Tab-separated table of C-alpha atoms in Angstrom:
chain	number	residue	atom	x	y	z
P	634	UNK	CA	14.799	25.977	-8.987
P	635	UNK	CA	11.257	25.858	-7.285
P	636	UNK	CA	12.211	26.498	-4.330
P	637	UNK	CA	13.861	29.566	-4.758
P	638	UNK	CA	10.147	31.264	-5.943
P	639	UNK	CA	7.505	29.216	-4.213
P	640	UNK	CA	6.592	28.717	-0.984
P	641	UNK	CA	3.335	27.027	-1.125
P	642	UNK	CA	3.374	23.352	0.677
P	643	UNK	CA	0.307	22.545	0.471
P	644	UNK	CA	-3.278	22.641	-2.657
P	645	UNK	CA	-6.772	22.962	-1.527
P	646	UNK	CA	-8.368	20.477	-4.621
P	647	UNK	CA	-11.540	22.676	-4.739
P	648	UNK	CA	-13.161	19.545	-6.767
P	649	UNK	CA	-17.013	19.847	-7.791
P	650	UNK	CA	-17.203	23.191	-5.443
P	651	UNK	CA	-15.798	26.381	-4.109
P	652	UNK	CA	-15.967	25.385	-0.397
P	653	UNK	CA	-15.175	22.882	2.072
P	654	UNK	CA	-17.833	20.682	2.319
P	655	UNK	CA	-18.863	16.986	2.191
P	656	UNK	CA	-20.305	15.605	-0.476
P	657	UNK	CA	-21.351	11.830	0.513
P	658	UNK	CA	-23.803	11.409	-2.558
P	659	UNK	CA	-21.044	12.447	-5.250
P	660	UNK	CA	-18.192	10.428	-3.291
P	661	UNK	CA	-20.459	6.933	-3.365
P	662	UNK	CA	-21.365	7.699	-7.320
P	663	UNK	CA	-17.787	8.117	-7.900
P	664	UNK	CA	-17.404	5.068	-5.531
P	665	UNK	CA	-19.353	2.727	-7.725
P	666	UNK	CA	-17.871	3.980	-10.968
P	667	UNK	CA	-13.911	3.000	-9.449
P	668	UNK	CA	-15.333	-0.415	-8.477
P	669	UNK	CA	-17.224	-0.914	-11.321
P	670	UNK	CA	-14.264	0.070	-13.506
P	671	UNK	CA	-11.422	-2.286	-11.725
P	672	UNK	CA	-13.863	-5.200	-11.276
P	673	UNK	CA	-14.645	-5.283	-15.044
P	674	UNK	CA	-11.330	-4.554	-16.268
P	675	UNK	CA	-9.757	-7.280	-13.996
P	676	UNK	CA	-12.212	-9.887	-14.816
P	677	UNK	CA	-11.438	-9.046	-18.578
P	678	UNK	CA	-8.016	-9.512	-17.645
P	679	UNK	CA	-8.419	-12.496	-15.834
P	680	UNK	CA	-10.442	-14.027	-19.070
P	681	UNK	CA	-8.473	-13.200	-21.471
P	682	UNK	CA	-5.318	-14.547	-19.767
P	683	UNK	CA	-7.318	-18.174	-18.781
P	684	UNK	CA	-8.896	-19.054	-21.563
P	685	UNK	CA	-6.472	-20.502	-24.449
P	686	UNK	CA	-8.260	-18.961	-27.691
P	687	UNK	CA	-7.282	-16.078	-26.368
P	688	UNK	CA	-3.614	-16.123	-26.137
P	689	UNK	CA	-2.663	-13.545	-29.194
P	690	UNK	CA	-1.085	-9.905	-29.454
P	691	UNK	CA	-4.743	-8.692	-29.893
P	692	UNK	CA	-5.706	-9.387	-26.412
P	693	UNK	CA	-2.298	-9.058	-25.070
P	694	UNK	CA	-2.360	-5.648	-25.905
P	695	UNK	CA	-6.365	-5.486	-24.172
P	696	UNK	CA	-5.246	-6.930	-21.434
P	697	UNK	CA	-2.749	-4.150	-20.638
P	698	UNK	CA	-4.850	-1.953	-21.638
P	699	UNK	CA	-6.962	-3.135	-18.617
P	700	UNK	CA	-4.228	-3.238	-16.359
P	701	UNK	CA	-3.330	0.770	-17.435
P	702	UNK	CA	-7.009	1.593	-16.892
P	703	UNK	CA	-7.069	0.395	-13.355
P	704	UNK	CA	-4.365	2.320	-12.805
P	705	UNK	CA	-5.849	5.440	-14.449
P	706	UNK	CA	-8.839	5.630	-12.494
P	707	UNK	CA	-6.332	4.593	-8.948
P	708	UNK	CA	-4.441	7.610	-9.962
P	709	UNK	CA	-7.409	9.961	-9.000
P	710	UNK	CA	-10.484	8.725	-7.866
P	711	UNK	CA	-9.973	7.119	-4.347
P	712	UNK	CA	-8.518	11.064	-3.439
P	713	UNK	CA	-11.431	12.472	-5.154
P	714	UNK	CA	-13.723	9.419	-2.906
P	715	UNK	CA	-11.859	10.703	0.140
P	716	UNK	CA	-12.183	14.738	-0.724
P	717	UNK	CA	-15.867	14.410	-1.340
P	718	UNK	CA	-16.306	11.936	1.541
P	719	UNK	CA	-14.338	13.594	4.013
P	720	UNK	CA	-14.563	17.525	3.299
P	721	UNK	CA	-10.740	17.350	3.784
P	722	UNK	CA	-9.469	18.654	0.409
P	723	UNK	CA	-5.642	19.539	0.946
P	724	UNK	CA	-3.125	17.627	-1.026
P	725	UNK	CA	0.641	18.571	-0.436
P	726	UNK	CA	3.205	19.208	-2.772
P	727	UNK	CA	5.073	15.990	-2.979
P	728	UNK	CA	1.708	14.161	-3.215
P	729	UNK	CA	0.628	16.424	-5.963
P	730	UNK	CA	3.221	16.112	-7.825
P	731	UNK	CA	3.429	12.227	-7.673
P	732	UNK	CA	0.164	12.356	-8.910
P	733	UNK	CA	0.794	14.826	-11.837
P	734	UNK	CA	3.369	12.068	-12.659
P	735	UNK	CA	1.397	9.003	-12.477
P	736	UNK	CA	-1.557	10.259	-14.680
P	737	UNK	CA	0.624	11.761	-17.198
P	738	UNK	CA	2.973	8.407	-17.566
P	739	UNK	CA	-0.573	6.374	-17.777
P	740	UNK	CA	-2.584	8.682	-19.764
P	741	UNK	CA	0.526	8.519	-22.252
P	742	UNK	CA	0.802	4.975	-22.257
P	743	UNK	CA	-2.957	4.794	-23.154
P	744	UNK	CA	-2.581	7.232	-25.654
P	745	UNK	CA	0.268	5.128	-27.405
P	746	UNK	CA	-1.354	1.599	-26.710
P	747	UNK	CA	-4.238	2.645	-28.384
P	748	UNK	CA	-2.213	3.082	-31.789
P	749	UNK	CA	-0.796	0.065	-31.612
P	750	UNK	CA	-4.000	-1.885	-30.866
P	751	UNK	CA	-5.588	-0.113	-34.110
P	752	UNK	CA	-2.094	-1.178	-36.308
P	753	UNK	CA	-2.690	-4.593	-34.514
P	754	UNK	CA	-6.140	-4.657	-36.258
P	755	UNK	CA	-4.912	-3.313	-39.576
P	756	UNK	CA	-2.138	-6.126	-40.523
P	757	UNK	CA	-4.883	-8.510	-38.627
P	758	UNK	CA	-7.596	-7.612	-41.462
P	759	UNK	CA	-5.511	-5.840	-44.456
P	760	UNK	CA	-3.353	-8.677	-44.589
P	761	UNK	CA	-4.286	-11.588	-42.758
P	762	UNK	CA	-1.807	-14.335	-44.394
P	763	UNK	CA	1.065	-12.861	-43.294
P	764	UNK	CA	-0.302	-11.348	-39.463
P	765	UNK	CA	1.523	-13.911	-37.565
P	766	UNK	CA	5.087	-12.878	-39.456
P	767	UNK	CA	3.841	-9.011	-39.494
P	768	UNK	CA	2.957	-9.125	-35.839
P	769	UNK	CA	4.317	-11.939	-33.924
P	770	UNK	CA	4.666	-12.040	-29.772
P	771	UNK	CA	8.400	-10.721	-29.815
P	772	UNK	CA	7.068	-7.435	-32.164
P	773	UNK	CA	4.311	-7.552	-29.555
P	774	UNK	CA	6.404	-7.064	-26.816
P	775	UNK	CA	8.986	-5.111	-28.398
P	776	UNK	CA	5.987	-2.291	-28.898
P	777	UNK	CA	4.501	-2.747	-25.328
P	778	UNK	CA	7.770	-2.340	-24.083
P	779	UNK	CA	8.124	0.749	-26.299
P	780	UNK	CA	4.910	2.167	-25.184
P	781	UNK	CA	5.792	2.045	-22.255
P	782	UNK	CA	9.322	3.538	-22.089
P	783	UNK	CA	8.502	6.285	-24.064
P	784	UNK	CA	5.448	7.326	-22.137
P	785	UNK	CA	7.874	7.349	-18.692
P	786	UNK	CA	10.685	9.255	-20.579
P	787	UNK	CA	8.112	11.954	-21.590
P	788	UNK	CA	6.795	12.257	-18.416
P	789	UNK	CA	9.686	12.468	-16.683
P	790	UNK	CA	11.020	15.384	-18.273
P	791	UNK	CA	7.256	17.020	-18.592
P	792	UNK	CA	7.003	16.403	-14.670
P	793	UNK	CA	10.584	18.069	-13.979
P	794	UNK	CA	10.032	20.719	-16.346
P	795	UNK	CA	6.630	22.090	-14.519
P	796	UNK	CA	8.338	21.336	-10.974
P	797	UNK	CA	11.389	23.643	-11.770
P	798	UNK	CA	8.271	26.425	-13.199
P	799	UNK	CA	7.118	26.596	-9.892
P	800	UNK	CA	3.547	26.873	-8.477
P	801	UNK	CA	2.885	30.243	-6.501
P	802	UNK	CA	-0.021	32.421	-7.481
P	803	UNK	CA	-2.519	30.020	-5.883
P	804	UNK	CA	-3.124	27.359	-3.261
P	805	UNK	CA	-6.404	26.326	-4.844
P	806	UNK	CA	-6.574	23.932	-7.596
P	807	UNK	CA	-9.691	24.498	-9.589
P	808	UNK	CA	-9.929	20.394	-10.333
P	809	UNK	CA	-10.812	17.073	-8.935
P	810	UNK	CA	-7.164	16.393	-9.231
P	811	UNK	CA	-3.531	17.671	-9.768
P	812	UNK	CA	-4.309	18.242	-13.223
P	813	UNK	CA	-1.873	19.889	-15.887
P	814	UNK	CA	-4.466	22.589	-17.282
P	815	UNK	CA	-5.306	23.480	-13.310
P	816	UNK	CA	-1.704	23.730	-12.321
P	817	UNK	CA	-0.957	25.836	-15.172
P	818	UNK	CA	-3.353	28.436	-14.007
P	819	UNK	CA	-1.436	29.080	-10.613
P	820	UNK	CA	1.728	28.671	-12.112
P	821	UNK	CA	4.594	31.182	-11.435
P	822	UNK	CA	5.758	31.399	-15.092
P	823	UNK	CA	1.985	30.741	-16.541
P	824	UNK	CA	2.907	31.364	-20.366
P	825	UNK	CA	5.536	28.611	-19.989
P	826	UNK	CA	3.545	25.492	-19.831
P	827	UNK	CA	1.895	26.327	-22.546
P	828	UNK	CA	4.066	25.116	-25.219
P	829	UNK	CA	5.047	22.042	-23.177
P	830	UNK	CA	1.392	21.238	-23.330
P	831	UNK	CA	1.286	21.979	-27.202
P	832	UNK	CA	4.053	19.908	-27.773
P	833	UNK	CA	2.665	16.955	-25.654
P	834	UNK	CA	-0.524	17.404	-27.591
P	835	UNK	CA	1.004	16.856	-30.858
P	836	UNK	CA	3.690	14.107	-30.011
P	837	UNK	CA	1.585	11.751	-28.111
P	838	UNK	CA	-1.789	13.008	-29.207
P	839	UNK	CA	-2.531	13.739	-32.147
P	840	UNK	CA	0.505	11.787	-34.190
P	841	UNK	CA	-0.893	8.243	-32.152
P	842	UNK	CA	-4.637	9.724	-33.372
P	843	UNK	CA	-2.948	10.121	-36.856
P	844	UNK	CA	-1.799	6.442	-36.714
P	845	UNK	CA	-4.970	5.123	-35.511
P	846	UNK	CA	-7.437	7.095	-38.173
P	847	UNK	CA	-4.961	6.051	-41.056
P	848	UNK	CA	-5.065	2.450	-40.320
P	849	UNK	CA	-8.910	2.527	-40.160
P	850	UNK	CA	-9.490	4.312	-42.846
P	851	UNK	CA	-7.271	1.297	-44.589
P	852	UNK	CA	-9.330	-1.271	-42.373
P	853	UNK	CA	-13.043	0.050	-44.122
P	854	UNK	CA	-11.811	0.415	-47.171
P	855	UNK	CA	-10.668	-3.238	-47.434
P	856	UNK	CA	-13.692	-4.312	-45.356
P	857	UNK	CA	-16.030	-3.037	-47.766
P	858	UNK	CA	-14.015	-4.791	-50.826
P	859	UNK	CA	-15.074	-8.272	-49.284
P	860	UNK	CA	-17.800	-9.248	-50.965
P	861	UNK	CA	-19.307	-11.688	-48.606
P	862	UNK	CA	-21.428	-10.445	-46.142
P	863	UNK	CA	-20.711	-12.835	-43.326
P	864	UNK	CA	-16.789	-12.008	-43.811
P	865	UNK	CA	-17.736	-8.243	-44.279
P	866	UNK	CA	-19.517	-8.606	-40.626
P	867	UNK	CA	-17.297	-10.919	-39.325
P	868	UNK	CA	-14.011	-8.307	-39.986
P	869	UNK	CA	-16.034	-5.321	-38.708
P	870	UNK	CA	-16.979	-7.275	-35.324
P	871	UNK	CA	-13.112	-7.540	-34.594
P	872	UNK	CA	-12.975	-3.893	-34.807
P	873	UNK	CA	-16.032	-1.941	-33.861
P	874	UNK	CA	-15.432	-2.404	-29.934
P	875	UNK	CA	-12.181	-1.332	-30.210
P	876	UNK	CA	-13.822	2.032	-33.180
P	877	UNK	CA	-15.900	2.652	-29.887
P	878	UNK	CA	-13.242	3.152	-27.195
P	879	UNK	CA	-10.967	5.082	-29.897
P	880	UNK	CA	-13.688	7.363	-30.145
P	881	UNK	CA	-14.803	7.646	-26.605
P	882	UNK	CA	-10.909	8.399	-25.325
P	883	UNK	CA	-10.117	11.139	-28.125
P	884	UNK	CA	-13.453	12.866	-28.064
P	885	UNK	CA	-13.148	13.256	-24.416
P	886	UNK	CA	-9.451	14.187	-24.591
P	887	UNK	CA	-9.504	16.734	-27.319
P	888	UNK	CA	-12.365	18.439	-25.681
P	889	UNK	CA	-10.395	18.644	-23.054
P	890	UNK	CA	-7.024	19.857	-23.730
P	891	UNK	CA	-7.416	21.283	-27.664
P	892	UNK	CA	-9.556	23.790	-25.996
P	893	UNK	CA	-7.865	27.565	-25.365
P	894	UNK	CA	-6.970	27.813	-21.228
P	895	UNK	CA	-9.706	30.139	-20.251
P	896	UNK	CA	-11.175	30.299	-16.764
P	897	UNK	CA	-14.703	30.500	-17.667
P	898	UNK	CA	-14.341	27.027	-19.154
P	899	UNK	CA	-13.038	25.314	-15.776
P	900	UNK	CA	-16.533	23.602	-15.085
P	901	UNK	CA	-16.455	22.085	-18.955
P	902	UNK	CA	-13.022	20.644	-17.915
P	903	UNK	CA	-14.574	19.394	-14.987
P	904	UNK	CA	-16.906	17.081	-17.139
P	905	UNK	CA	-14.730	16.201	-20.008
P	906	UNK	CA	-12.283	14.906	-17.001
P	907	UNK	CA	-14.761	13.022	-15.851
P	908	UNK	CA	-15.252	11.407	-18.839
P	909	UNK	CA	-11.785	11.001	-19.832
P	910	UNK	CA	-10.487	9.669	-16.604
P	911	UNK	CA	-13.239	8.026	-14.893
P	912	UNK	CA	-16.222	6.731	-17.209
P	913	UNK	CA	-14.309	6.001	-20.305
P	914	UNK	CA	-11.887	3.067	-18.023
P	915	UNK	CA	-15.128	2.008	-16.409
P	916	UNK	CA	-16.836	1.268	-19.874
P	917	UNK	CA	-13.498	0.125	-22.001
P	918	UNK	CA	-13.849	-3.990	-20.454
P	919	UNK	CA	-18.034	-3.344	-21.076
P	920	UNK	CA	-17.438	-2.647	-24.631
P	921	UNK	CA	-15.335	-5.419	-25.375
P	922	UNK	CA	-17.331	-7.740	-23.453
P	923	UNK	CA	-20.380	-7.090	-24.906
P	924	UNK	CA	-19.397	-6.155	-28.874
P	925	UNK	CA	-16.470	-9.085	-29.148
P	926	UNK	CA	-18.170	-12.186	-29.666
P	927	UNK	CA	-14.692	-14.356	-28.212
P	928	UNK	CA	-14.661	-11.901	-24.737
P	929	UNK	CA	-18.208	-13.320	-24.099
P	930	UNK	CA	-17.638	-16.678	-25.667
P	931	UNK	CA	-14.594	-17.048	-22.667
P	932	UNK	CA	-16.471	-15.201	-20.224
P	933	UNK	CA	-19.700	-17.465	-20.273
P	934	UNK	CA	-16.923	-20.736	-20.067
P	935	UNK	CA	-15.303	-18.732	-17.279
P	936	UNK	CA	-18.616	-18.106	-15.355
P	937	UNK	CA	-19.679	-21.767	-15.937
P	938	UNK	CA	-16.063	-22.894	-15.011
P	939	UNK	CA	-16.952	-21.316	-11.112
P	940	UNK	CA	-20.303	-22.299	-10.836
P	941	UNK	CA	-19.483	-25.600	-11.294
């Protein structure tokens, strides 16, 4: 057990630098970015649930996927606010830990819901006559509740597996967070995590990936068969916000963690983290709002809806 080979209590999160020291202009950007990124994805939540047209599995799915981004960027930044605000960078075990778990059972989920949302759009556009037999509300829920059960299972055994590996070479984590990669630097058994990590990569990263490439690659090739135009930009509007967010969540994730561990590539994890945990949430509601032509058909009824 852990215990028996670690006595560290307590991380120094070393963050955006080496030393103790506030950092009040980095805390208030990463300030605005959380409060940009759970006011947008709550008021996308909040439209998509009021307004009527907007009661199918597509947006069901988009509005949890809202809901999991607020919790992704909770998970992390308003530490990181507090760390860079404060100068007061120690984190203890327990706290650590339950962070470690919370971003890996979210960042799973995300990973997952992201597959379904692009299989969502598939039947939606490769076979539209038969969407609401091929993906009806119990199917909807039967794969949200899926997503979600799987993504706690893995993390629960991922999260026991590095607790009983122990953390004792280091008290310093070389992140902005708890963060798998850091931990398994100062690890007691450091070649051990590493196939976890591979295997976590594969499972829920690159076979979800797999799922959603293969279903757009169907998507195009059926778009590009219709021979209307308006149709042919009609189907593509459905999916491009969606195209966008796919691509902005697996870029920043594979640079991230398909990358060898090496120390001299700590500050590039830094940035891709960044991006993967805190900018990518932020923009996800901004996409849709502004490249789904229903999100800001309901939004400009919601807005009018309160001003009047």
């Amino acid at each position: 057990m852990m215990d028996n080979h670690t006595s560290i209590k307590y991380f120094n999160i070393l963050a955006f630098s080496s030393k103790t020291e506030k950092q009040p202009l980095l805390s208030i950007t990463f300030m605005m970015i959380y409060l940009i990124g759970v006011l947008a994805n709550t008021s996308l939540i909040l439209v998509s649930f009021l307004d009527t047209h907007l009661q199918t599995p597509m947006y069901f799915f988009l509005r949890n996927l809202s809901f999991v981004d607020i919790i992704f960027t909770t998970i992390t930044l308003p530490k990181l606010i507090n760390i860079l605000w404060m100068g007061i960078n120690t984190i203890s075990l327990i706290q650590c830990f339950i962070q470690v778990f919370f971003f890996v059972f979210i960042a799973s989920t995300d990973d997952i819901l992201l597959s379904c949302m692009a299989y969502d759009r598939y039947i939606a556009i490769c076979y539209p006559l038969h969407y609401h037999i091929l993906m009806n509300w119990k199917k909807a829920v039967s794969l949200l509740g899926g997503t979600w059960m799987s993504a706690y299972v893995n993390t629960l055994l991922l999260t026991l597996n590095i607790y009983q590996i122990g953390i004792c070479q280091s008290d310093k984590i070389q992140h902005f967070f708890c963060e798998i990669k850091a931990l398994d630097r100062i690890a007691c058994a450091n070649t051990r995590l590493h196939p976890i990590l591979y295997f976590e990569i594969i499972v829920l990263g690159f076979f979800p990936f797999l799922l959603s490439l293969s279903s757009y690659i169907n998507i195009i090739s059926v778009v590009f068969s219709i021979t209307s135009t308006a149709g042919r930009k009609k189907a593509f509007s459905t999916c491009t916000s969606h195209l966008t967010v796919l691509g902005m969540f697996y870029g920043a994730g594979m640079c991230m963690y398909l990358k060898p561990p090496s120390e001299h590539l700590e500050e590039q994890d830094l940035v891709f983290s960044t991006l993967y945990t805190a900018v990518t949430p932020m923009l996800n509601p901004i996409i849709y709002s502004l490249r789904n032509e229903e999100v800001k058909v309901a939004m400009k009824k919601t807005i009018i809806c309160i001003v009047h």
